[in-house]
mmCIF file of C-alpha atoms in Angstrom:
data_model
loop_
_atom_site.group_PDB
_atom_site.id
_atom_site.type_symbol
_atom_site.label_atom_id
_atom_site.label_comp_id
_atom_site.label_asym_id
_atom_site.label_seq_id
_atom_site.Cartn_x
_atom_site.Cartn_y
_atom_site.Cartn_z
ATOM 1 C CA MET A 1 -21.823 -4.116 40.331
ATOM 2 C CA ASN A 2 -25.010 -3.099 42.093
ATOM 3 C CA LYS A 3 -25.876 0.007 44.086
ATOM 4 C CA GLN A 4 -24.392 -1.364 47.335
ATOM 5 C CA GLU A 5 -21.116 -2.141 45.617
ATOM 6 C CA LEU A 6 -21.106 1.280 43.998
ATOM 7 C CA VAL A 7 -21.562 2.878 47.432
ATOM 8 C CA GLU A 8 -18.677 0.793 48.806
ATOM 9 C CA ALA A 9 -16.436 1.711 45.881
ATOM 10 C CA ILE A 10 -17.143 5.381 46.583
ATOM 11 C CA LEU A 11 -16.392 4.974 50.300
ATOM 12 C CA LYS A 12 -13.062 3.323 49.500
ATOM 13 C CA SER A 13 -12.003 6.059 47.133
ATOM 14 C CA LYS A 14 -9.349 8.440 48.429
ATOM 15 C CA THR A 15 -11.359 11.482 47.484
ATOM 16 C CA SER A 16 -14.542 10.287 49.180
ATOM 17 C CA PRO A 17 -16.036 13.010 51.383
ATOM 18 C CA TYR A 18 -18.099 10.391 53.226
ATOM 19 C CA GLU A 19 -17.377 8.451 56.377
ATOM 20 C CA THR A 20 -20.460 6.305 56.631
ATOM 21 C CA LYS A 21 -22.214 4.037 54.228
ATOM 22 C CA ALA A 22 -25.562 5.718 54.902
ATOM 23 C CA ASP A 23 -24.220 9.122 53.841
ATOM 24 C CA ALA A 24 -22.605 7.758 50.705
ATOM 25 C CA GLU A 25 -25.757 5.870 49.820
ATOM 26 C CA ARG A 26 -27.906 8.965 50.221
ATOM 27 C CA ALA A 27 -25.530 10.844 47.934
ATOM 28 C CA VAL A 28 -25.631 8.155 45.233
ATOM 29 C CA LYS A 29 -29.413 8.108 45.392
ATOM 30 C CA ALA A 30 -29.575 11.884 45.054
ATOM 31 C CA VAL A 31 -27.356 11.734 41.975
ATOM 32 C CA LEU A 32 -29.417 9.002 40.290
ATOM 33 C CA GLU A 33 -32.711 10.660 41.240
ATOM 34 C CA SER A 34 -31.625 13.986 39.819
ATOM 35 C CA ILE A 35 -30.431 12.463 36.562
ATOM 36 C CA THR A 36 -33.874 10.864 36.183
ATOM 37 C CA ALA A 37 -35.563 14.169 37.023
ATOM 38 C CA GLY A 38 -33.346 15.944 34.495
ATOM 39 C CA ILE A 39 -34.301 13.521 31.723
ATOM 40 C CA LYS A 40 -37.946 14.122 32.510
ATOM 41 C CA LYS A 41 -37.617 17.888 32.706
ATOM 42 C CA ASP A 42 -35.198 18.700 29.889
ATOM 43 C CA GLY A 43 -35.368 15.603 27.728
ATOM 44 C CA ASN A 44 -31.639 15.084 28.005
ATOM 45 C CA VAL A 45 -28.815 15.051 30.538
ATOM 46 C CA GLN A 46 -25.326 15.579 29.196
ATOM 47 C CA LEU A 47 -22.498 14.452 31.459
ATOM 48 C CA ILE A 48 -19.183 15.238 29.800
ATOM 49 C CA GLY A 49 -16.839 12.269 29.795
ATOM 50 C CA PHE A 50 -19.595 9.899 30.852
ATOM 51 C CA GLY A 51 -22.317 10.228 28.273
ATOM 52 C CA THR A 52 -25.680 11.668 27.372
ATOM 53 C CA PHE A 53 -29.061 10.364 28.470
ATOM 54 C CA SER A 54 -31.893 11.388 26.198
ATOM 55 C CA LEU A 55 -35.590 10.798 25.924
ATOM 56 C CA ARG A 56 -36.467 9.101 22.658
ATOM 57 C CA LYS A 57 -39.881 8.845 21.119
ATOM 58 C CA ARG A 58 -41.153 5.725 19.484
ATOM 59 C CA SER A 59 -44.016 6.195 17.106
ATOM 60 C CA ALA A 60 -47.068 3.976 17.061
ATOM 61 C CA ARG A 61 -46.756 0.932 14.822
ATOM 62 C CA LYS A 62 -48.503 -2.266 13.987
ATOM 63 C CA GLY A 63 -47.284 -5.473 15.475
ATOM 64 C CA ARG A 64 -48.330 -9.046 15.165
ATOM 65 C CA ASN A 65 -48.986 -11.606 17.840
ATOM 66 C CA PRO A 66 -46.570 -14.342 16.785
ATOM 67 C CA SER A 67 -48.686 -17.202 18.051
ATOM 68 C CA THR A 68 -52.061 -16.164 16.617
ATOM 69 C CA GLY A 69 -50.921 -14.039 13.673
ATOM 70 C CA GLU A 70 -53.361 -11.374 14.796
ATOM 71 C CA VAL A 71 -52.418 -7.771 13.950
ATOM 72 C CA ILE A 72 -52.239 -5.549 17.004
ATOM 73 C CA LYS A 73 -51.671 -1.843 17.451
ATOM 74 C CA ILE A 74 -48.625 -0.816 19.416
ATOM 75 C CA LYS A 75 -49.005 2.588 21.001
ATOM 76 C CA ALA A 76 -46.440 5.360 20.637
ATOM 77 C CA SER A 77 -44.115 5.320 23.608
ATOM 78 C CA LYS A 78 -40.994 6.895 25.014
ATOM 79 C CA THR A 79 -37.766 5.365 26.113
ATOM 80 C CA VAL A 80 -34.537 6.581 27.619
ATOM 81 C CA GLY A 81 -31.469 6.268 25.440
ATOM 82 C CA PHE A 82 -27.844 6.595 26.403
ATOM 83 C CA ARG A 83 -24.888 7.533 24.237
ATOM 84 C CA PRO A 84 -21.564 6.922 25.911
ATOM 85 C CA GLY A 85 -19.182 9.903 25.936
ATOM 86 C CA ALA A 86 -15.699 9.919 24.423
ATOM 87 C CA ALA A 87 -13.904 8.958 27.649
ATOM 88 C CA LEU A 88 -16.278 6.087 28.408
ATOM 89 C CA LYS A 89 -16.098 4.794 24.819
ATOM 90 C CA GLU A 90 -12.332 4.823 25.095
ATOM 91 C CA VAL A 91 -12.110 2.776 28.316
ATOM 92 C CA ALA A 92 -14.877 0.424 27.217
ATOM 93 C CA SER A 93 -13.132 -0.393 23.968
ATOM 94 C CA LYS A 94 -9.982 -1.226 25.924
ATOM 95 C CA SER A 95 -11.790 -3.396 28.442
ATOM 96 C CA ARG A 96 -11.867 -7.073 27.765
ATOM 97 C CA ALA A 97 -15.573 -7.517 28.201
ATOM 98 C CA LYS A 98 -16.357 -10.484 30.375
ATOM 99 C CA ILE A 99 -19.947 -10.389 29.368
ATOM 100 C CA LYS A 100 -22.532 -12.972 29.859
ATOM 101 C CA MET B 1 -29.254 19.522 31.509
ATOM 102 C CA THR B 2 -25.500 19.536 31.960
ATOM 103 C CA LYS B 3 -23.326 18.283 34.810
ATOM 104 C CA ARG B 4 -23.274 21.831 36.159
ATOM 105 C CA ASP B 5 -27.104 22.030 36.214
ATOM 106 C CA LEU B 6 -27.237 18.650 37.908
ATOM 107 C CA VAL B 7 -24.863 19.817 40.642
ATOM 108 C CA VAL B 8 -26.840 23.043 41.204
ATOM 109 C CA ARG B 9 -30.078 21.076 41.441
ATOM 110 C CA ILE B 10 -28.752 18.585 43.991
ATOM 111 C CA ALA B 11 -27.122 21.364 46.020
ATOM 112 C CA MET B 12 -30.410 23.245 46.188
ATOM 113 C CA GLN B 13 -32.395 20.185 47.189
ATOM 114 C CA THR B 14 -30.007 18.874 49.827
ATOM 115 C CA GLY B 15 -28.438 22.076 51.133
ATOM 116 C CA VAL B 16 -24.967 20.620 50.584
ATOM 117 C CA ASN B 17 -22.505 23.074 49.057
ATOM 118 C CA GLN B 18 -21.904 22.886 45.331
ATOM 119 C CA ARG B 19 -18.252 21.903 45.567
ATOM 120 C CA ASP B 20 -19.019 18.794 47.639
ATOM 121 C CA VAL B 21 -21.947 17.888 45.387
ATOM 122 C CA SER B 22 -19.713 18.263 42.356
ATOM 123 C CA ASP B 23 -17.172 15.883 43.949
ATOM 124 C CA ILE B 24 -19.744 13.215 44.668
ATOM 125 C CA VAL B 25 -21.343 13.451 41.218
ATOM 126 C CA GLN B 26 -17.918 13.019 39.624
ATOM 127 C CA LEU B 27 -16.998 10.221 42.010
ATOM 128 C CA THR B 28 -20.228 8.364 41.234
ATOM 129 C CA LEU B 29 -19.722 8.644 37.477
ATOM 130 C CA ASP B 30 -16.047 7.708 37.760
ATOM 131 C CA SER B 31 -16.861 4.627 39.829
ATOM 132 C CA VAL B 32 -19.322 3.459 37.175
ATOM 133 C CA VAL B 33 -16.723 4.099 34.455
ATOM 134 C CA ASP B 34 -14.053 2.181 36.413
ATOM 135 C CA GLU B 35 -16.306 -0.812 36.767
ATOM 136 C CA LEU B 36 -17.122 -0.799 33.056
ATOM 137 C CA ALA B 37 -13.428 -0.374 32.293
ATOM 138 C CA ALA B 38 -12.804 -3.551 34.291
ATOM 139 C CA GLY B 39 -15.180 -5.325 31.932
ATOM 140 C CA ARG B 40 -18.086 -5.621 34.330
ATOM 141 C CA GLY B 41 -21.636 -4.309 34.044
ATOM 142 C CA VAL B 42 -23.316 -1.994 36.543
ATOM 143 C CA GLU B 43 -26.868 -2.670 37.648
ATOM 144 C CA LEU B 44 -28.546 0.163 39.528
ATOM 145 C CA ARG B 45 -32.007 -0.971 40.506
ATOM 146 C CA ASN B 46 -34.780 1.318 39.289
ATOM 147 C CA PHE B 47 -32.302 3.547 37.483
ATOM 148 C CA GLY B 48 -31.020 1.208 34.841
ATOM 149 C CA VAL B 49 -28.371 -1.230 33.775
ATOM 150 C CA PHE B 50 -25.092 -0.430 32.030
ATOM 151 C CA SER B 51 -23.703 -3.405 30.217
ATOM 152 C CA LEU B 52 -20.908 -4.135 27.803
ATOM 153 C CA LYS B 53 -21.468 -5.692 24.453
ATOM 154 C CA THR B 54 -18.924 -6.854 21.930
ATOM 155 C CA ARG B 55 -19.345 -5.688 18.360
ATOM 156 C CA LYS B 56 -17.914 -8.214 15.920
ATOM 157 C CA LYS B 57 -15.255 -7.167 13.494
ATOM 158 C CA ARG B 58 -16.642 -6.428 10.073
ATOM 159 C CA VAL B 59 -15.638 -5.158 6.709
ATOM 160 C CA GLY B 60 -16.486 -1.542 6.064
ATOM 161 C CA ARG B 61 -15.913 0.711 3.115
ATOM 162 C CA ASN B 62 -14.748 4.272 2.952
ATOM 163 C CA PRO B 63 -17.423 6.016 0.852
ATOM 164 C CA ASN B 64 -14.758 8.227 -0.701
ATOM 165 C CA GLU B 65 -12.591 5.308 -1.750
ATOM 166 C CA PRO B 66 -15.074 2.524 -2.497
ATOM 167 C CA GLU B 67 -12.377 0.353 -4.055
ATOM 168 C CA ASN B 68 -10.623 -0.210 -0.724
ATOM 169 C CA GLU B 69 -12.222 -2.403 1.865
ATOM 170 C CA VAL B 70 -11.411 -1.474 5.426
ATOM 171 C CA GLU B 71 -11.622 -3.944 8.248
ATOM 172 C CA ILE B 72 -13.368 -2.538 11.303
ATOM 173 C CA PRO B 73 -11.918 -4.401 14.289
ATOM 174 C CA GLU B 74 -13.929 -6.002 17.069
ATOM 175 C CA ARG B 75 -14.783 -3.524 19.793
ATOM 176 C CA VAL B 76 -16.671 -3.261 23.047
ATOM 177 C CA VAL B 77 -19.474 -0.757 23.468
ATOM 178 C CA VAL B 78 -21.527 0.360 26.467
ATOM 179 C CA LYS B 79 -25.258 -0.280 26.427
ATOM 180 C CA PHE B 80 -27.863 1.204 28.751
ATOM 181 C CA LYS B 81 -31.292 -0.152 29.540
ATOM 182 C CA PRO B 82 -33.537 2.096 31.641
ATOM 183 C CA GLY B 83 -34.955 0.602 34.836
ATOM 184 C CA LYS B 84 -38.580 0.390 35.839
ATOM 185 C CA THR B 85 -38.810 3.475 38.033
ATOM 186 C CA MET B 86 -37.028 5.552 35.426
ATOM 187 C CA ARG B 87 -39.387 4.380 32.691
ATOM 188 C CA GLU B 88 -42.390 5.162 34.862
ATOM 189 C CA ARG B 89 -41.123 8.577 35.850
ATOM 190 C CA VAL B 90 -40.258 9.787 32.392
ATOM 191 C CA GLY B 91 -43.551 8.491 31.049
ATOM 192 C CA CYS B 92 -42.383 5.478 29.064
ATOM 193 C CA ILE B 93 -44.906 3.232 30.736
ATOM 194 C CA ASP B 94 -48.618 3.889 30.788
ATOM 195 C CA VAL B 95 -49.649 3.498 34.370
ATOM 196 C CA ASP B 96 -53.212 2.295 33.877
#
């Protein structure tokens, strides 16, 4: 599912407050934008039932270029982690994953 | 930041009332959950990708009863990989 399909799924839902695709798309974008902003601002966004996004730090480490064997420095970096919430874990474990 | 804070933030930025914002936030999350429940991944460009991954069954051990081996059954878990814009915005990527 991509963003377009997500927007369509929302439009089809009985509880959708939106009539047009443009409105629904703007709403989805606002939600995603604000989650990103929340991660940046607070370091974590906790959405009960869905899951928690959190900013994780990775410390600097040494790596090795596999083809030359040369040791290189890898800088400390940050990444966004996600821990699924109880409800999402539950439905995921029941789904028969048709994964690539 | 909680769901409540998220709703307040969006309501302030868009001028839409909090009840409607709350509905759309919930609807968005529910739609993603439904898709994952159906066994399909969700790819939201620039935000990130939610995918499903199967964990193989394995033999575990209860630390309190080490003599009994417990079989942990195969299960499906949700994985998330942040997208490019998200990584840039939260400072994961050095923009040289």
